[in-house]
mmCIF file of C-alpha atoms and ligand atoms in Angstrom:
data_model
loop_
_atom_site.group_PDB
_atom_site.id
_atom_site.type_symbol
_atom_site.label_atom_id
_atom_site.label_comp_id
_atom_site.label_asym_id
_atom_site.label_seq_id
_atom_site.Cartn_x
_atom_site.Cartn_y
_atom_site.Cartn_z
ATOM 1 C CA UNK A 249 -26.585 91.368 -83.491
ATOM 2 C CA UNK A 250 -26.399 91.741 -79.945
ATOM 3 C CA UNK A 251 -22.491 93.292 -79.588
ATOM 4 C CA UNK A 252 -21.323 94.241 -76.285
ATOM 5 C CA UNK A 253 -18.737 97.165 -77.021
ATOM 6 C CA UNK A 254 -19.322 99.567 -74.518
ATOM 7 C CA UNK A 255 -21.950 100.039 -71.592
ATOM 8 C CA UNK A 256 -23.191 103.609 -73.156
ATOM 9 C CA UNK A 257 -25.128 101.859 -75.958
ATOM 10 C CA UNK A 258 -27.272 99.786 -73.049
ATOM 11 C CA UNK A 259 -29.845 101.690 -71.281
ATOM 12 C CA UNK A 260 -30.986 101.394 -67.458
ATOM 13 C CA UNK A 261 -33.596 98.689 -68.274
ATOM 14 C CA UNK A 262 -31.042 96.585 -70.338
ATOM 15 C CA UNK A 263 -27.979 97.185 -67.708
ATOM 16 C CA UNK A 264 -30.968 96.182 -64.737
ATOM 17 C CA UNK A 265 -31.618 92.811 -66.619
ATOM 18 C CA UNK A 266 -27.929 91.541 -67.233
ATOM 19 C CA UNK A 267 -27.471 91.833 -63.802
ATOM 20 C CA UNK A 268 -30.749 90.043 -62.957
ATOM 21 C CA UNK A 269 -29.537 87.355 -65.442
ATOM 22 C CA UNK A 270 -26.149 86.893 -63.448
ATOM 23 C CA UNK A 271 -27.616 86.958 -60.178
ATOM 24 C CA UNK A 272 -29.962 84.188 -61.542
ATOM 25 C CA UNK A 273 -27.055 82.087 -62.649
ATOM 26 C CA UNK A 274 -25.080 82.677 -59.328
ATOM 27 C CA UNK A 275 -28.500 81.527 -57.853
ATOM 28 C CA UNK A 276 -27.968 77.894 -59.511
ATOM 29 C CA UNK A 277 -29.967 78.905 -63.011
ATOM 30 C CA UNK A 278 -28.458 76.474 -65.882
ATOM 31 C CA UNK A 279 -28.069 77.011 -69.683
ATOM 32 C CA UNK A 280 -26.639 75.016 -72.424
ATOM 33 C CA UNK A 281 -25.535 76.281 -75.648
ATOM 34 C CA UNK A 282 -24.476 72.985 -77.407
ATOM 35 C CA UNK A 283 -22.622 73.039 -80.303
ATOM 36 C CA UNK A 284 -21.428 76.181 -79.691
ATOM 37 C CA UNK A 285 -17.859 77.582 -80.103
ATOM 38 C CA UNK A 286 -16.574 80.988 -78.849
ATOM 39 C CA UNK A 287 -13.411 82.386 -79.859
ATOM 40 C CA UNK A 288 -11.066 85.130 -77.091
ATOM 41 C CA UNK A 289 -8.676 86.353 -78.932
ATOM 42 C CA UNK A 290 -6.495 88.749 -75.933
ATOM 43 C CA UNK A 291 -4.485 90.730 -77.369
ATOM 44 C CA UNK A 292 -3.343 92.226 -74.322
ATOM 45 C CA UNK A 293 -2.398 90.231 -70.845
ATOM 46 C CA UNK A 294 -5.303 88.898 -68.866
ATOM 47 C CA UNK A 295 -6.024 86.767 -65.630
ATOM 48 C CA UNK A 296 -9.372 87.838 -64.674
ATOM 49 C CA UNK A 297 -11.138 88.527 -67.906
ATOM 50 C CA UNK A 298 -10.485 85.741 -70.455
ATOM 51 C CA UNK A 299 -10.471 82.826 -67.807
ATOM 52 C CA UNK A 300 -13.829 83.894 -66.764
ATOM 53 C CA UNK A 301 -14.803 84.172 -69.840
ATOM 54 C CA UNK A 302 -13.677 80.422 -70.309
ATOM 55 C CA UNK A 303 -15.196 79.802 -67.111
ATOM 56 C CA UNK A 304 -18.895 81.001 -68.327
ATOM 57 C CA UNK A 305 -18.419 79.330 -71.516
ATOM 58 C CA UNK A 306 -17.839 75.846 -69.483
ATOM 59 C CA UNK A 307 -20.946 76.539 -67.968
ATOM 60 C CA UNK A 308 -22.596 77.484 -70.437
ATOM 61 C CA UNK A 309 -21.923 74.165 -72.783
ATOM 62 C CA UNK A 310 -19.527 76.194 -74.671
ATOM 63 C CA UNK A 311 -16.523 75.282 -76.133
ATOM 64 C CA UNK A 312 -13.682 77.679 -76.314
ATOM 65 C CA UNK A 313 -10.899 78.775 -78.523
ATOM 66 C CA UNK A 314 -7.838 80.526 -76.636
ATOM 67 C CA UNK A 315 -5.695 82.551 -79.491
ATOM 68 C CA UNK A 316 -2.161 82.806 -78.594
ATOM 69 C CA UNK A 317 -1.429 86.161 -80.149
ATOM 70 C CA UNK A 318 2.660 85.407 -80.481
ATOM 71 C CA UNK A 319 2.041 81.772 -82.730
ATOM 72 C CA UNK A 320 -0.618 83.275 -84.444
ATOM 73 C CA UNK A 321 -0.675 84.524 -88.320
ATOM 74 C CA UNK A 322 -1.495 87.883 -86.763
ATOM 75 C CA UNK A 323 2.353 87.907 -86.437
ATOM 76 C CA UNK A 324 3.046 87.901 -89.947
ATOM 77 C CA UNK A 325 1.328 90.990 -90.432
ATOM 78 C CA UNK A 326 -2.703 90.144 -90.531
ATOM 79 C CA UNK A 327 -4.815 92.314 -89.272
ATOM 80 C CA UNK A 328 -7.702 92.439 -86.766
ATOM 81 C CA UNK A 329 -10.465 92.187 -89.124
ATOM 82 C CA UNK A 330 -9.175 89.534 -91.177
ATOM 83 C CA UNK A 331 -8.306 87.451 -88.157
ATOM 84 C CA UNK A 332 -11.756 87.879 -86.822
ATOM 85 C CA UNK A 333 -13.674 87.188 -90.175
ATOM 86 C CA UNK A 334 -11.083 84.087 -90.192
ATOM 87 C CA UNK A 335 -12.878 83.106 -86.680
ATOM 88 C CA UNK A 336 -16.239 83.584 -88.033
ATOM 89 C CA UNK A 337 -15.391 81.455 -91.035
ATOM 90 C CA UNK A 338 -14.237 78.614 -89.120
ATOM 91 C CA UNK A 339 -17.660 78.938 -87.698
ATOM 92 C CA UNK A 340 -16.952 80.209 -84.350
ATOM 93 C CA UNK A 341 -20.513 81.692 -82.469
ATOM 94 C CA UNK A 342 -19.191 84.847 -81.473
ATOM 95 C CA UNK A 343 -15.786 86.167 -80.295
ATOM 96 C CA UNK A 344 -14.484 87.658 -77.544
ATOM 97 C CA UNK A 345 -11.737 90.525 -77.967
ATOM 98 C CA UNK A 346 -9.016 92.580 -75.871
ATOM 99 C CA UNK A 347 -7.270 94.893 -77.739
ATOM 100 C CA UNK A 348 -4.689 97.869 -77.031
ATOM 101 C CA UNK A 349 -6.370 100.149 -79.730
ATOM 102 C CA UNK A 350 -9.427 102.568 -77.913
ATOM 103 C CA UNK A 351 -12.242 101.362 -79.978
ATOM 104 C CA UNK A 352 -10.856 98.754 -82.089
ATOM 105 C CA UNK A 353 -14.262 97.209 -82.150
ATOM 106 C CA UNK A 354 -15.269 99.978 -84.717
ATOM 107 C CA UNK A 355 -13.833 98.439 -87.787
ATOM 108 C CA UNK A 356 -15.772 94.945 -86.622
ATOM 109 C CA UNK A 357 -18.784 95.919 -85.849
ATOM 110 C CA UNK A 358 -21.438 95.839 -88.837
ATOM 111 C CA UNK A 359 -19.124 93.498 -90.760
ATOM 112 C CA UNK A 360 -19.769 90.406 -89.127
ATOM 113 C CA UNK A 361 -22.403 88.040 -88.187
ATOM 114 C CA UNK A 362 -21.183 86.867 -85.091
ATOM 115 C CA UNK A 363 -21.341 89.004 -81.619
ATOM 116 C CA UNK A 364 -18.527 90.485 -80.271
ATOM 117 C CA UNK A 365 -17.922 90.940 -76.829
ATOM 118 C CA UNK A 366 -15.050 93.727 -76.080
ATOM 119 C CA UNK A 367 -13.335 92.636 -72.921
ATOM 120 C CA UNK A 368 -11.453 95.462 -72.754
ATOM 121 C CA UNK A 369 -10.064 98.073 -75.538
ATOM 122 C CA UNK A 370 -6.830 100.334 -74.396
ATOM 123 C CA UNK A 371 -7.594 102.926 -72.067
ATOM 124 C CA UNK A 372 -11.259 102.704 -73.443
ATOM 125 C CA UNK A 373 -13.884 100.902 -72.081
ATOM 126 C CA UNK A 374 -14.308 97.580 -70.006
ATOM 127 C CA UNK A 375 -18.238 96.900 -70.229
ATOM 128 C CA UNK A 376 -18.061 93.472 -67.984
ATOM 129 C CA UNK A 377 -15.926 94.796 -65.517
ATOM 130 C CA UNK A 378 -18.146 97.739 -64.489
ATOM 131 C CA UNK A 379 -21.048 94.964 -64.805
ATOM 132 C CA UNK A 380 -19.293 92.810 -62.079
ATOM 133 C CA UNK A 381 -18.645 96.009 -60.009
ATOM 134 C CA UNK A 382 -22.257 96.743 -60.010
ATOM 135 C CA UNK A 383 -23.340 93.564 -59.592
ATOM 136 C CA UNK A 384 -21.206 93.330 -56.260
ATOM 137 C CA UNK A 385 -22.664 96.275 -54.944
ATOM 138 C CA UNK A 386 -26.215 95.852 -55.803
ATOM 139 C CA UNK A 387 -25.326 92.704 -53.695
ATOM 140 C CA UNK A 388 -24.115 94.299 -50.862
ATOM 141 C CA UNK A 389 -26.658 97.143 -50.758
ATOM 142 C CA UNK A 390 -29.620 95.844 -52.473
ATOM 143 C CA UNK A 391 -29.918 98.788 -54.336
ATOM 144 C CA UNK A 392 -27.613 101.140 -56.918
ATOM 145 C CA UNK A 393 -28.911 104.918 -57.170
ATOM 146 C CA UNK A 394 -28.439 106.827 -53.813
ATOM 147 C CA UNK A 395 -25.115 105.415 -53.162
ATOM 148 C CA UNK A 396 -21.528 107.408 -52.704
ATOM 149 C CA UNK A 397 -18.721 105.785 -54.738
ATOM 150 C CA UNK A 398 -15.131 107.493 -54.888
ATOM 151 C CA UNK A 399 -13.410 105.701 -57.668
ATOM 152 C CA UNK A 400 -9.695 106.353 -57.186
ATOM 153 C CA UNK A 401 -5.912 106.454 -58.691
ATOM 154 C CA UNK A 402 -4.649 106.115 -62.467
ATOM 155 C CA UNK A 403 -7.863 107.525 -63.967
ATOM 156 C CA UNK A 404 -5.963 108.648 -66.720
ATOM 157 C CA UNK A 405 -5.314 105.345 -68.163
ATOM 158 C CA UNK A 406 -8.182 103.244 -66.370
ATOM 159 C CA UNK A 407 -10.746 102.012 -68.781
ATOM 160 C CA UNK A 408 -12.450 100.728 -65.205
ATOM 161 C CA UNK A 409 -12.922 103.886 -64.239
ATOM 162 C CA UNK A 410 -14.157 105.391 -67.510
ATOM 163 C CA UNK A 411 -16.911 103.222 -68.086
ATOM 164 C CA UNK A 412 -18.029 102.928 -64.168
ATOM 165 C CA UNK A 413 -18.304 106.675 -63.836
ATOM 166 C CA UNK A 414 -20.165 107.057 -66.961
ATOM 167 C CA UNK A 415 -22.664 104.077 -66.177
ATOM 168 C CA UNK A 416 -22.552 104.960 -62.405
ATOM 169 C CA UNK A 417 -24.402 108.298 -63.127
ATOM 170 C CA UNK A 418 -26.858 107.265 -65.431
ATOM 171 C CA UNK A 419 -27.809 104.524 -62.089
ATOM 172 C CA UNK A 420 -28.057 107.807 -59.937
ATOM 173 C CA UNK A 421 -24.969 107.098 -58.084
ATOM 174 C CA UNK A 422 -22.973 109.712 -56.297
ATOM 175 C CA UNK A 423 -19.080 109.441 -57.701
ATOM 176 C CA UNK A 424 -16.519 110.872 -56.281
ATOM 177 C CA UNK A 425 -13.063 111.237 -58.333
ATOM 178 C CA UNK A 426 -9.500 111.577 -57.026
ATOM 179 C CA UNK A 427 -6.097 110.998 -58.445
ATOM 180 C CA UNK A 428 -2.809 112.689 -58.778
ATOM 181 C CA UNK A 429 -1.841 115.346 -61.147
ATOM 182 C CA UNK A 430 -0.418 113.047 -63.921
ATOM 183 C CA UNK A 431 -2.833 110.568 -63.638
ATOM 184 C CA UNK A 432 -6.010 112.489 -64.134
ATOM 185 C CA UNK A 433 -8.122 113.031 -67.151
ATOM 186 C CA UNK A 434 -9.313 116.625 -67.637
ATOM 187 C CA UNK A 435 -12.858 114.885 -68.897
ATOM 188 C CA UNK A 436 -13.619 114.819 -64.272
ATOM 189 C CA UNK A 437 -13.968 117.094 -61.869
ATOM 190 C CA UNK A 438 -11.809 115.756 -58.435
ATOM 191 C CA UNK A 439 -11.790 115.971 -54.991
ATOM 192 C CA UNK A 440 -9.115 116.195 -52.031
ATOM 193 C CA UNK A 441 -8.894 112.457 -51.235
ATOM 194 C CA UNK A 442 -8.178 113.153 -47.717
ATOM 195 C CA UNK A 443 -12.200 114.116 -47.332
ATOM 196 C CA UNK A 444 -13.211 111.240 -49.765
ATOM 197 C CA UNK A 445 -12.891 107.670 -47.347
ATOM 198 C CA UNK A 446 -15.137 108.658 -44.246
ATOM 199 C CA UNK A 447 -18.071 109.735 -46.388
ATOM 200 C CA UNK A 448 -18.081 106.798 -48.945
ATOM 201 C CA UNK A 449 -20.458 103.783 -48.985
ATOM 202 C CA UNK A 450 -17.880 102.097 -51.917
ATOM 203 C CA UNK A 451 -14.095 103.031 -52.399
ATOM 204 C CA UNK A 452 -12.746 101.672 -55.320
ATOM 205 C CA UNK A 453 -9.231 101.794 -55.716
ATOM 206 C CA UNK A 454 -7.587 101.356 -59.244
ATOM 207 C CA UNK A 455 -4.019 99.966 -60.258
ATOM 208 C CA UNK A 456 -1.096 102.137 -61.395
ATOM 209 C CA UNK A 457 -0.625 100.954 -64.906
ATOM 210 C CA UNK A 458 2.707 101.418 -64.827
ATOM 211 C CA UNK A 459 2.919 99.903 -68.226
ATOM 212 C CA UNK A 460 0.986 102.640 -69.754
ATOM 213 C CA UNK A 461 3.186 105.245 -68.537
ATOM 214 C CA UNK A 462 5.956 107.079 -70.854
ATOM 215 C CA UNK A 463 7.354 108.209 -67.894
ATOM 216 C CA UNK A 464 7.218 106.775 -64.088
ATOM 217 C CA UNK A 465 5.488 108.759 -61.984
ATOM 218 C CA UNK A 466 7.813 111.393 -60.008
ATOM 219 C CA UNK A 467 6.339 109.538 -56.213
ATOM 220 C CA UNK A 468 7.795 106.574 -54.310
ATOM 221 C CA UNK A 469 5.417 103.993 -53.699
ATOM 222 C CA UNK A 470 4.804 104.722 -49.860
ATOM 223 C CA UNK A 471 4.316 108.775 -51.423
ATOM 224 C CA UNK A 472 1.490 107.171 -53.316
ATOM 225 C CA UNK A 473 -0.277 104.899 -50.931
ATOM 226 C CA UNK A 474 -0.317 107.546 -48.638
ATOM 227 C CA UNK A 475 -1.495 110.289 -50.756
ATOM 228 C CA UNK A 476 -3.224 108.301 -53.301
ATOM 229 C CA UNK A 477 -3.859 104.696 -52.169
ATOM 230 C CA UNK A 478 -6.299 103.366 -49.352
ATOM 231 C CA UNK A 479 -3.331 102.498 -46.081
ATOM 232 C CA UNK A 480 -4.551 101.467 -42.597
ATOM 233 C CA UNK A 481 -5.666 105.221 -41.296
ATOM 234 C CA UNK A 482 -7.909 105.600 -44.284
ATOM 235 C CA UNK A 483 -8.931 102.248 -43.493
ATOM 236 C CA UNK A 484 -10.003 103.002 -40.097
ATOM 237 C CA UNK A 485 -11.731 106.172 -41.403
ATOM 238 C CA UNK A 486 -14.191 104.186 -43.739
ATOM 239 C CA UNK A 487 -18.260 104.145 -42.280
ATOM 240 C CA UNK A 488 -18.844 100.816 -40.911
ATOM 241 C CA UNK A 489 -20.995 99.523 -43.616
ATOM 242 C CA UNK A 490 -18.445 101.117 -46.398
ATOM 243 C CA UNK A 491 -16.887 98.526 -48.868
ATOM 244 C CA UNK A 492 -13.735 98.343 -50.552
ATOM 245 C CA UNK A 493 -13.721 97.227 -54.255
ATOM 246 C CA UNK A 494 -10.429 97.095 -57.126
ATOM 247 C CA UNK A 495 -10.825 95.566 -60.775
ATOM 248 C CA UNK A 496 -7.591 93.903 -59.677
ATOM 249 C CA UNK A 497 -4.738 92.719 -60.806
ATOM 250 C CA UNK A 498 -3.471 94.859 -57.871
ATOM 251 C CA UNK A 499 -0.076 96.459 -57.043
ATOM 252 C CA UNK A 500 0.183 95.872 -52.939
ATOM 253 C CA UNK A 501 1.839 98.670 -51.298
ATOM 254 C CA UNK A 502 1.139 100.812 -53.962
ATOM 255 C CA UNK A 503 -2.704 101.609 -54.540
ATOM 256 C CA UNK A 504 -3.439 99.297 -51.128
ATOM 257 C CA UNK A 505 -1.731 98.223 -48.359
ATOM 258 C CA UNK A 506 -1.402 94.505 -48.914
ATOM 259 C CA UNK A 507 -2.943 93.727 -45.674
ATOM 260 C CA UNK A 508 -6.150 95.333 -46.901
ATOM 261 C CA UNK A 509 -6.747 93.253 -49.808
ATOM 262 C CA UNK A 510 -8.174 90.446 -48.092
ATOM 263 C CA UNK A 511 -9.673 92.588 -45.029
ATOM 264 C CA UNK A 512 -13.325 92.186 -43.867
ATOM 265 C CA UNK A 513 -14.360 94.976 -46.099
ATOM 266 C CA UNK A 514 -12.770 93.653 -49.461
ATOM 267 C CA UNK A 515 -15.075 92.441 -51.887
ATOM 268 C CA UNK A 516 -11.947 92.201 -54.228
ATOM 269 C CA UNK A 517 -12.252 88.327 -54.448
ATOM 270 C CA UNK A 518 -15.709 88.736 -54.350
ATOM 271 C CA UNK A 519 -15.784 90.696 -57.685
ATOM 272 C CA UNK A 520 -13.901 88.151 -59.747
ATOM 273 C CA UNK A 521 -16.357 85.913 -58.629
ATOM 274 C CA UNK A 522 -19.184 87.427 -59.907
ATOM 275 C CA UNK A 523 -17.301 88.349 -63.093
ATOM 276 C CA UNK A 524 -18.054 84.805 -64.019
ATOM 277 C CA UNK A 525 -21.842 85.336 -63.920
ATOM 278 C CA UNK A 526 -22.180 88.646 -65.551
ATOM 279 C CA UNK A 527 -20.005 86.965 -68.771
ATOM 280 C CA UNK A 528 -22.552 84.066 -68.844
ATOM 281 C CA UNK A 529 -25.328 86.598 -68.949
ATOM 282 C CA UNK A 530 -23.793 88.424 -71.430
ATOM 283 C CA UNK A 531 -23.162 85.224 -73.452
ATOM 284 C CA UNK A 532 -26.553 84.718 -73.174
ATOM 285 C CA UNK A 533 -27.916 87.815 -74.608
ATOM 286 C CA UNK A 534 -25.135 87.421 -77.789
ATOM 287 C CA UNK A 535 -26.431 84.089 -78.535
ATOM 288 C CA UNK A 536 -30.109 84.851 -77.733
ATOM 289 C CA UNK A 537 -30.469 87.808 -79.894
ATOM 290 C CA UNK A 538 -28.054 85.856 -82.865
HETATM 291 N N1 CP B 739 -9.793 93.245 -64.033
HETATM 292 C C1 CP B 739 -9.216 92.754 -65.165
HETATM 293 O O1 CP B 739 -9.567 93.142 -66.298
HETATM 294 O O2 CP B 739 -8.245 91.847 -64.922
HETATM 295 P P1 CP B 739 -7.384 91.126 -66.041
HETATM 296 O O3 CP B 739 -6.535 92.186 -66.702
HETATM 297 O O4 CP B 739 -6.580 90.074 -65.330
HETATM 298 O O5 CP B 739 -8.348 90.544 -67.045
#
């Protein structure tokens, strides 16, 4: 049962050929699963990651499922597991899950005989985000290992960042870490951000999860774009080739000036563009390996 819970249980040669498979679906590649049915239950908001989900099951031939958490039974007290094993009775194909619990996936996985696909669990893990992120920059550079990365911001609470550093290692990238005292996780090592911009080839910036947060941060928002956030100086400091990247949704004025989101070295928009592929290919290797 090929699961996709977190990016540590892939190795280099299985993380190398998802992204092959997405660049070979961006390059026009077609697939049909007919008769199949996927099921995203979010459990937590989402733009980005179940609509492009939905997106890669359209093109895929799949049809989806959309749970609505707040008219669902789950309000009346069932639980994750039975909810899922519900989907898989219906006779769903596999399931796609956000979830506020870190590692909710552990009391699925083993118990079912459909795939799931974790988009996302608390301040855990986010396996197809980092996948989009590297696609994008394999893009851009033609190559991973060798390449300076300072990932930057709420690293506490950023499963974004969590799974990108891990898996950014392991490709033999350089990453850099930086983020304010409340906001970091004593798991890193970090730098002075003011040295971080002009030697990066990738700065990726990371959203304040204010939601997370018992307590707002003791900084105004101009405080944190300035110490913390990429503004127009840093801008201007970046190497000419150097990119700008963010998992998005983004708070402007906060973690980046708002000018900068759509500046010539954004690949924000970019990213959520190739999200689409890298689901499709990781559709693909649920349903392949059923
Ligand atoms: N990047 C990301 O996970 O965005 P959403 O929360 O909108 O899915």
């Amino acid at each position: 049962m090929k699961n996709l819970t977190t990016l540590k249980e892939l190795d280099l040669e299985e993380i190398t050929h998802l992204l092959d498979r997405a660049e070979a679906f961006k390059q026009g590649e077609k697939k049909s699963y007919a008769n199949c049915v996927f099921a995203n239950l979010f459990f937590e908001p989402s733009t980005r990651t179940q609509n492009s989900f939905i997106m890669a099951q359209k093109k895929l031939g799949i049809q989806d499922i959309n749970l609505n958490p707040e008219a669902s039974s789950i309000k009346k007290g069932e639980t994750l597991y039975d909810t899922v094993k519900t989907f898989e009775a219906i006779g769903v194909s596999g399931v796609v899950i956000r979830a506020s619990e870190v590692r909710y996936y552990e009391e699925l996985v083993g118990k079912l005989n459909i795939p799931v696909l974790n988009g996302g669990d608390g301040a855990g893990d986010h396996p197809t985000q980092s996948l989009l992120d590297l696609m994008t920059i394999r893009e851009e550079f033609g190559r991973l290992e060798g390449l300076k990365v300072l990932i930057l911001g709420d690293i506490r609470f950023s499963r974004v960042a969590k799974t990108n550093i891990e898996v950014m290692r392991r490709l033999g990238m350089e990453v850099f870490i930086c983020a304010p005292e409340p906001l970091k996780d004593p798991a890193y090592d970090y730098i002075d951000c003011n040295e971080a911009f002009a030697k990066v080839d990738v700065a990726m910036l990371l959203r304040v999860q204010h939601e997370r947060h018992e307590h707002r941060m003791n900084m105004t928002q101009e405080e944190y774009l300035t110490s913390y956030g990429l503004n127009k100086t840093r801008y201007a400091e970046m190497q000419e080739h150097a990119i700008i990247m963010h998992p998005a949704p983004f708070n402007r004025g906060w973690e980046i000036d708002g000018d900068l989101v759509e500046s010539p070295k954004s690949r924000i928009f970019k990213q959520m563009e190739n999200g689409v592929y890298v689901r499709m290919a990781v559709i693909e290797r649920a349903l392949d390996h059923a």
